[in-house]
Tab-separated table of C-alpha atoms in Angstrom:
chain	number	residue	atom	x	y	z
A	490	UNK	CA	1.689	-25.136	1.068
A	491	UNK	CA	0.702	-25.571	-2.564
A	492	UNK	CA	3.410	-26.798	-4.930
A	493	UNK	CA	2.643	-23.741	-7.052
A	494	UNK	CA	3.469	-21.484	-4.113
A	495	UNK	CA	6.697	-23.362	-3.347
A	496	UNK	CA	7.743	-22.815	-6.960
A	497	UNK	CA	6.711	-19.150	-6.764
A	498	UNK	CA	8.812	-18.625	-3.662
A	499	UNK	CA	11.874	-19.860	-5.497
A	500	UNK	CA	11.268	-17.792	-8.644
A	501	UNK	CA	9.449	-14.623	-7.506
A	502	UNK	CA	10.833	-13.990	-4.008
A	503	UNK	CA	14.053	-11.982	-3.979
A	504	UNK	CA	16.388	-9.900	-1.846
A	505	UNK	CA	17.241	-6.268	-2.489
A	506	UNK	CA	20.860	-7.385	-2.966
A	507	UNK	CA	19.861	-9.490	-5.982
A	508	UNK	CA	19.613	-6.361	-8.138
A	509	UNK	CA	22.447	-3.833	-7.818
A	510	UNK	CA	21.348	-0.278	-8.449
A	511	UNK	CA	23.464	0.093	-11.589
A	512	UNK	CA	21.668	-2.867	-13.140
A	513	UNK	CA	18.286	-1.402	-12.280
A	514	UNK	CA	19.300	1.901	-13.856
A	515	UNK	CA	20.456	0.169	-17.032
A	516	UNK	CA	17.088	-1.564	-17.277
A	517	UNK	CA	15.270	1.729	-16.701
A	518	UNK	CA	17.178	3.463	-19.472
A	519	UNK	CA	16.592	0.561	-21.840
A	520	UNK	CA	12.857	0.452	-21.162
A	521	UNK	CA	12.273	4.193	-21.086
A	522	UNK	CA	9.951	3.678	-18.097
A	523	UNK	CA	9.226	6.417	-15.587
A	524	UNK	CA	8.777	5.949	-11.833
A	525	UNK	CA	6.500	7.828	-9.436
A	526	UNK	CA	6.735	7.498	-5.651
A	527	UNK	CA	3.569	8.227	-3.662
A	528	UNK	CA	3.438	8.790	0.089
A	529	UNK	CA	-0.084	8.806	1.563
A	530	UNK	CA	0.166	10.966	4.662
A	531	UNK	CA	-1.990	11.884	7.646
A	532	UNK	CA	-0.268	13.781	10.483
A	533	UNK	CA	3.219	12.457	9.729
A	534	UNK	CA	5.296	15.597	10.266
A	535	UNK	CA	7.857	13.687	12.341
A	536	UNK	CA	8.833	11.231	9.596
A	537	UNK	CA	7.661	12.324	6.146
A	538	UNK	CA	10.445	14.863	5.615
A	539	UNK	CA	13.267	12.378	6.149
A	540	UNK	CA	11.676	9.838	3.815
A	541	UNK	CA	11.311	12.400	1.043
A	542	UNK	CA	14.849	13.711	1.590
A	543	UNK	CA	16.412	10.229	1.431
A	544	UNK	CA	14.585	9.359	-1.797
A	545	UNK	CA	15.539	12.663	-3.407
A	546	UNK	CA	19.193	12.334	-2.450
A	547	UNK	CA	19.716	8.640	-3.231
A	548	UNK	CA	17.331	8.051	-6.137
A	549	UNK	CA	16.898	11.419	-7.818
A	550	UNK	CA	20.173	13.304	-7.316
A	551	UNK	CA	22.739	10.484	-7.248
A	552	UNK	CA	20.868	8.424	-9.833
A	553	UNK	CA	17.681	9.121	-11.777
A	554	UNK	CA	15.621	6.133	-10.728
A	555	UNK	CA	12.689	8.154	-9.372
A	556	UNK	CA	11.092	10.770	-11.606
A	557	UNK	CA	8.653	12.314	-9.115
A	558	UNK	CA	7.745	12.186	-5.429
A	559	UNK	CA	4.170	13.063	-4.550
A	560	UNK	CA	2.846	13.320	-0.999
A	561	UNK	CA	-0.938	13.094	-0.892
A	562	UNK	CA	-2.137	14.726	2.324
A	563	UNK	CA	-5.388	13.176	3.488
A	564	UNK	CA	-6.366	15.919	5.918
A	565	UNK	CA	-3.436	16.462	8.267
A	566	UNK	CA	-3.847	18.898	11.131
A	567	UNK	CA	-0.105	19.191	11.775
A	568	UNK	CA	2.720	20.442	9.512
A	569	UNK	CA	2.895	17.345	7.297
A	570	UNK	CA	2.349	19.296	4.070
A	571	UNK	CA	4.882	21.994	4.918
A	572	UNK	CA	7.549	19.504	6.002
A	573	UNK	CA	7.057	17.349	2.903
A	574	UNK	CA	7.216	20.335	0.558
A	575	UNK	CA	10.334	21.690	2.266
A	576	UNK	CA	12.011	18.302	1.772
A	577	UNK	CA	11.294	18.459	-1.961
A	578	UNK	CA	8.055	16.575	-2.531
A	579	UNK	CA	5.124	17.799	-4.563
A	580	UNK	CA	2.260	17.944	-2.092
A	581	UNK	CA	-1.343	17.516	-3.170
A	582	UNK	CA	-4.328	17.509	-0.862
A	583	UNK	CA	-6.705	14.596	-1.234
A	584	UNK	CA	-9.739	16.874	-1.603
A	585	UNK	CA	-8.175	18.710	-4.548
A	586	UNK	CA	-8.057	15.543	-6.642
A	587	UNK	CA	-11.182	14.633	-8.585
A	588	UNK	CA	-13.460	17.050	-6.665
A	589	UNK	CA	-16.458	15.781	-8.632
A	590	UNK	CA	-16.414	12.724	-6.345
A	591	UNK	CA	-16.427	13.783	-2.662
A	592	UNK	CA	-13.539	12.206	-0.794
A	593	UNK	CA	-14.042	9.855	2.129
A	594	UNK	CA	-11.514	9.108	4.889
A	595	UNK	CA	-9.228	6.174	4.266
A	596	UNK	CA	-5.835	5.111	2.985
A	597	UNK	CA	-7.232	3.358	-0.088
A	598	UNK	CA	-9.047	6.534	-1.079
A	599	UNK	CA	-5.752	8.422	-1.123
A	600	UNK	CA	-3.918	5.748	-3.113
A	601	UNK	CA	-6.734	5.619	-5.687
A	602	UNK	CA	-6.744	9.386	-6.167
A	603	UNK	CA	-2.949	9.479	-6.451
A	604	UNK	CA	-3.195	7.842	-9.876
A	605	UNK	CA	-4.721	11.082	-11.167
A	606	UNK	CA	-1.840	13.280	-10.006
A	607	UNK	CA	1.114	11.084	-10.968
A	608	UNK	CA	2.493	10.179	-14.362
A	609	UNK	CA	4.921	7.301	-13.860
A	610	UNK	CA	4.618	4.040	-15.752
A	611	UNK	CA	5.499	2.447	-12.409
A	612	UNK	CA	3.912	3.703	-9.202
A	613	UNK	CA	5.592	2.969	-5.876
A	614	UNK	CA	3.652	3.424	-2.628
A	615	UNK	CA	5.557	4.114	0.611
A	616	UNK	CA	3.935	4.690	4.008
A	617	UNK	CA	4.842	8.055	5.516
A	618	UNK	CA	5.375	6.869	9.112
A	619	UNK	CA	8.586	4.887	8.550
A	620	UNK	CA	11.591	5.590	10.775
A	621	UNK	CA	15.264	5.012	9.880
A	622	UNK	CA	14.144	4.914	6.254
A	623	UNK	CA	16.373	3.413	3.566
A	624	UNK	CA	16.009	4.063	-0.153
A	625	UNK	CA	16.367	0.283	-0.577
A	626	UNK	CA	12.635	0.162	0.097
A	627	UNK	CA	12.044	1.965	-3.198
A	628	UNK	CA	14.822	0.537	-5.375
A	629	UNK	CA	14.185	-2.957	-4.034
A	630	UNK	CA	10.525	-3.122	-4.994
A	631	UNK	CA	10.819	-1.094	-8.191
A	632	UNK	CA	13.758	-3.136	-9.460
A	633	UNK	CA	11.867	-6.277	-10.574
A	634	UNK	CA	9.338	-4.159	-12.484
A	635	UNK	CA	12.203	-2.802	-14.578
A	636	UNK	CA	14.179	-6.027	-15.000
A	637	UNK	CA	11.402	-8.641	-15.221
A	638	UNK	CA	8.858	-7.928	-17.993
A	639	UNK	CA	6.427	-10.531	-16.658
A	640	UNK	CA	6.133	-8.962	-13.186
A	641	UNK	CA	3.335	-6.449	-12.595
A	642	UNK	CA	3.234	-5.965	-8.806
A	643	UNK	CA	5.954	-6.239	-6.150
A	644	UNK	CA	5.464	-6.194	-2.379
A	645	UNK	CA	8.180	-5.380	0.120
A	646	UNK	CA	8.885	-7.971	2.807
A	647	UNK	CA	10.741	-7.216	6.020
A	648	UNK	CA	11.064	-7.831	9.745
A	649	UNK	CA	8.685	-5.763	11.891
A	650	UNK	CA	9.938	-5.366	15.478
A	651	UNK	CA	7.447	-4.444	18.215
A	652	UNK	CA	8.704	-2.824	21.423
A	653	UNK	CA	12.176	-4.168	20.710
A	654	UNK	CA	11.026	-7.722	20.053
A	655	UNK	CA	11.930	-8.999	16.603
A	656	UNK	CA	9.174	-10.306	14.403
A	657	UNK	CA	6.290	-9.310	16.690
A	658	UNK	CA	4.905	-6.511	14.517
A	659	UNK	CA	2.228	-7.096	11.928
A	660	UNK	CA	-0.392	-8.310	14.371
A	661	UNK	CA	-3.309	-7.821	11.979
A	662	UNK	CA	-1.387	-9.741	9.341
A	663	UNK	CA	-0.893	-12.753	11.603
A	664	UNK	CA	-4.331	-12.762	13.233
A	665	UNK	CA	-6.529	-11.761	10.294
A	666	UNK	CA	-4.945	-11.469	6.859
A	667	UNK	CA	-2.717	-14.535	6.805
A	668	UNK	CA	-5.451	-16.953	7.929
A	669	UNK	CA	-7.859	-15.463	5.379
A	670	UNK	CA	-5.377	-15.795	2.531
A	671	UNK	CA	-4.310	-19.316	3.469
A	672	UNK	CA	-7.889	-20.545	3.691
A	673	UNK	CA	-9.479	-18.717	0.769
A	674	UNK	CA	-6.644	-17.700	-1.577
A	675	UNK	CA	-3.874	-20.223	-0.853
A	676	UNK	CA	-1.959	-19.094	-3.937
A	677	UNK	CA	-1.148	-15.927	-1.972
A	678	UNK	CA	0.095	-17.799	1.105
A	679	UNK	CA	3.718	-17.121	0.177
A	680	UNK	CA	3.536	-13.370	0.787
A	681	UNK	CA	5.472	-12.500	3.931
A	682	UNK	CA	3.872	-9.061	4.369
A	683	UNK	CA	0.578	-9.099	2.462
A	684	UNK	CA	-0.661	-5.957	4.247
A	685	UNK	CA	2.609	-4.043	3.993
A	686	UNK	CA	2.293	-0.482	2.748
A	687	UNK	CA	5.455	-0.587	0.626
A	688	UNK	CA	4.791	-1.949	-2.836
A	689	UNK	CA	5.055	-0.974	-6.482
A	690	UNK	CA	3.062	-1.847	-9.563
A	691	UNK	CA	2.689	-1.012	-13.192
A	692	UNK	CA	0.171	1.727	-13.830
A	693	UNK	CA	-1.400	-0.504	-16.463
A	694	UNK	CA	-2.393	-2.883	-13.648
A	695	UNK	CA	-3.354	-0.324	-11.018
A	696	UNK	CA	-5.771	1.482	-13.308
A	697	UNK	CA	-7.737	-1.746	-13.798
A	698	UNK	CA	-8.188	-2.492	-10.079
A	699	UNK	CA	-10.967	-1.374	-7.731
A	700	UNK	CA	-9.635	0.284	-4.567
A	701	UNK	CA	-11.279	-0.339	-1.183
A	702	UNK	CA	-11.281	3.106	0.393
A	703	UNK	CA	-9.881	2.044	3.772
A	704	UNK	CA	-7.450	-0.414	5.305
A	705	UNK	CA	-8.664	-3.250	3.114
A	706	UNK	CA	-6.844	-1.806	0.111
A	707	UNK	CA	-3.717	-3.968	0.382
A	708	UNK	CA	-5.553	-7.270	0.737
A	709	UNK	CA	-8.060	-6.310	-1.951
A	710	UNK	CA	-5.310	-5.323	-4.346
A	711	UNK	CA	-3.448	-8.616	-3.897
A	712	UNK	CA	-6.556	-10.737	-4.405
A	713	UNK	CA	-7.766	-8.746	-7.401
A	714	UNK	CA	-4.320	-8.720	-9.011
A	715	UNK	CA	-4.075	-12.490	-8.596
A	716	UNK	CA	-7.310	-12.959	-10.500
A	717	UNK	CA	-6.426	-10.382	-13.141
A	718	UNK	CA	-2.796	-11.214	-13.984
A	719	UNK	CA	-1.984	-14.478	-12.172
A	720	UNK	CA	0.480	-15.464	-9.467
A	721	UNK	CA	3.617	-15.299	-11.610
A	722	UNK	CA	2.982	-11.597	-12.261
A	723	UNK	CA	3.282	-10.964	-8.504
A	724	UNK	CA	6.538	-10.891	-6.538
A	725	UNK	CA	8.134	-9.820	-3.268
A	726	UNK	CA	11.532	-8.439	-2.263
A	727	UNK	CA	13.267	-8.584	1.132
A	728	UNK	CA	14.266	-5.035	2.053
A	729	UNK	CA	15.396	-5.663	5.634
A	730	UNK	CA	13.587	-4.136	8.609
A	731	UNK	CA	10.586	-1.831	8.842
A	732	UNK	CA	10.267	0.523	11.806
A	733	UNK	CA	7.123	2.564	12.165
A	734	UNK	CA	4.479	3.824	14.562
A	735	UNK	CA	2.352	0.999	16.006
A	736	UNK	CA	-1.358	1.426	16.636
A	737	UNK	CA	-3.219	0.365	19.746
A	738	UNK	CA	-5.313	-2.785	19.980
A	739	UNK	CA	-8.648	-1.117	19.329
A	740	UNK	CA	-7.374	0.604	16.177
A	741	UNK	CA	-6.112	-2.785	15.029
A	742	UNK	CA	-9.567	-4.216	15.656
A	743	UNK	CA	-11.126	-1.632	13.352
A	744	UNK	CA	-8.466	-2.337	10.759
A	745	UNK	CA	-9.212	-6.056	10.986
A	746	UNK	CA	-12.924	-5.451	10.490
A	747	UNK	CA	-12.243	-3.483	7.302
A	748	UNK	CA	-9.955	-6.218	6.007
A	749	UNK	CA	-12.502	-8.908	6.764
A	750	UNK	CA	-15.150	-6.893	4.952
A	751	UNK	CA	-12.881	-6.590	1.921
A	752	UNK	CA	-12.339	-10.353	1.930
A	753	UNK	CA	-16.040	-11.047	2.334
A	754	UNK	CA	-16.913	-8.928	-0.696
A	755	UNK	CA	-14.444	-10.843	-2.792
A	756	UNK	CA	-15.631	-14.197	-1.546
A	757	UNK	CA	-19.312	-13.709	-2.159
A	758	UNK	CA	-19.988	-10.162	-3.296
A	759	UNK	CA	-22.569	-10.301	-0.551
A	760	UNK	CA	-23.513	-7.681	1.983
A	761	UNK	CA	-23.350	-7.300	5.710
A	762	UNK	CA	-26.615	-6.640	7.539
A	763	UNK	CA	-24.708	-4.512	10.020
A	764	UNK	CA	-21.352	-3.241	8.683
A	765	UNK	CA	-20.111	-1.908	12.010
A	766	UNK	CA	-17.851	-2.901	14.874
A	767	UNK	CA	-18.533	-2.343	18.585
A	768	UNK	CA	-15.562	-2.157	20.952
A	769	UNK	CA	-15.393	-1.410	24.671
A	770	UNK	CA	-13.483	1.101	26.745
A	771	UNK	CA	-13.515	1.363	30.524
A	772	UNK	CA	-15.143	4.555	31.727
A	773	UNK	CA	-16.232	5.942	35.097
A	774	UNK	CA	-19.220	3.603	35.177
A	775	UNK	CA	-17.534	0.489	33.835
A	776	UNK	CA	-17.099	-0.669	30.259
A	777	UNK	CA	-18.679	1.630	27.712
A	778	UNK	CA	-19.458	0.580	24.130
A	779	UNK	CA	-18.011	2.473	21.196
A	780	UNK	CA	-19.378	1.608	17.759
A	781	UNK	CA	-17.516	2.368	14.547
A	782	UNK	CA	-18.625	1.967	10.976
A	783	UNK	CA	-16.682	-0.507	8.827
A	784	UNK	CA	-15.435	0.685	5.447
A	785	UNK	CA	-17.786	-0.731	2.845
A	786	UNK	CA	-17.187	1.552	-0.104
A	787	UNK	CA	-14.857	0.798	-2.981
A	788	UNK	CA	-13.686	3.046	-5.775
A	789	UNK	CA	-14.020	1.708	-9.325
A	790	UNK	CA	-11.003	1.002	-11.530
A	791	UNK	CA	-9.421	4.325	-12.469
A	792	UNK	CA	-9.676	3.353	-16.137
A	793	UNK	CA	-13.435	3.901	-15.784
A	794	UNK	CA	-13.091	7.505	-14.594
A	795	UNK	CA	-13.567	9.993	-17.464
A	796	UNK	CA	-11.105	12.557	-16.079
A	797	UNK	CA	-8.389	9.933	-15.902
A	798	UNK	CA	-9.088	8.648	-19.404
A	799	UNK	CA	-8.879	12.204	-20.805
A	800	UNK	CA	-5.662	12.880	-18.913
A	801	UNK	CA	-4.023	9.707	-20.215
A	802	UNK	CA	-5.107	10.490	-23.765
A	803	UNK	CA	-3.721	14.040	-23.668
């Protein structure tokens, strides 16, 4: 590990217990900053309501750390929108945001568009499939952005159990993302959960970043932020344990392909002759190929979008 990373781990890697909530609130009042929480959601009716309710109770009613909760529905076919709204979130459908640019499927697409329907100086992203959710996920990763002026982006780090086995979750992280980062961006080797969906950043940073439309968004954001603001502006906070729905192996393969594509673009800004992935499933006549396209599109920095510029100027 680079000496720079060893130093970073000792100065920019914290625990949620390092910042009591009353201290975070004092810093928020002193700075006058506002905080938005965004939940990208697709068919998450079983979990999204509890997450919204916990944030509202702990961080909006008991204290005023969070100023707004926005659930961006990316095309759910279940009751995600109704459940989220009933729990107290403002729900916006992906297709209603920036209709001039047709939406494409993908998590990064939703996160990018969320900047147009939120107002916080700090934007905190939380995945909507978390179980046994704790508001520490929000206060933990927002805290350093309020208490440390030099920090611009904070990732959550946590244990990820799989089928009851501790530390076995995050398979794409261990098999794809971590090797890529260690080999090509070793300054980022200290991140425990580089692909984790729980992180917060200053709007002033987010609006300058391109957003890969799919699963490559987390890796792309880390790499681009490193080049834009430097390692010391990035941090991570231990928030305990993350329980969520795990995807099957083939879905993880498609996720890995999107992440590799995101890395490739940043390494060479080249192009793939065939940006697709073929996987196999056993059918009646043996193994049958299934080919999926790999996300290749990226959205430009939001600061380049005229509607966003007008909204910020208003």
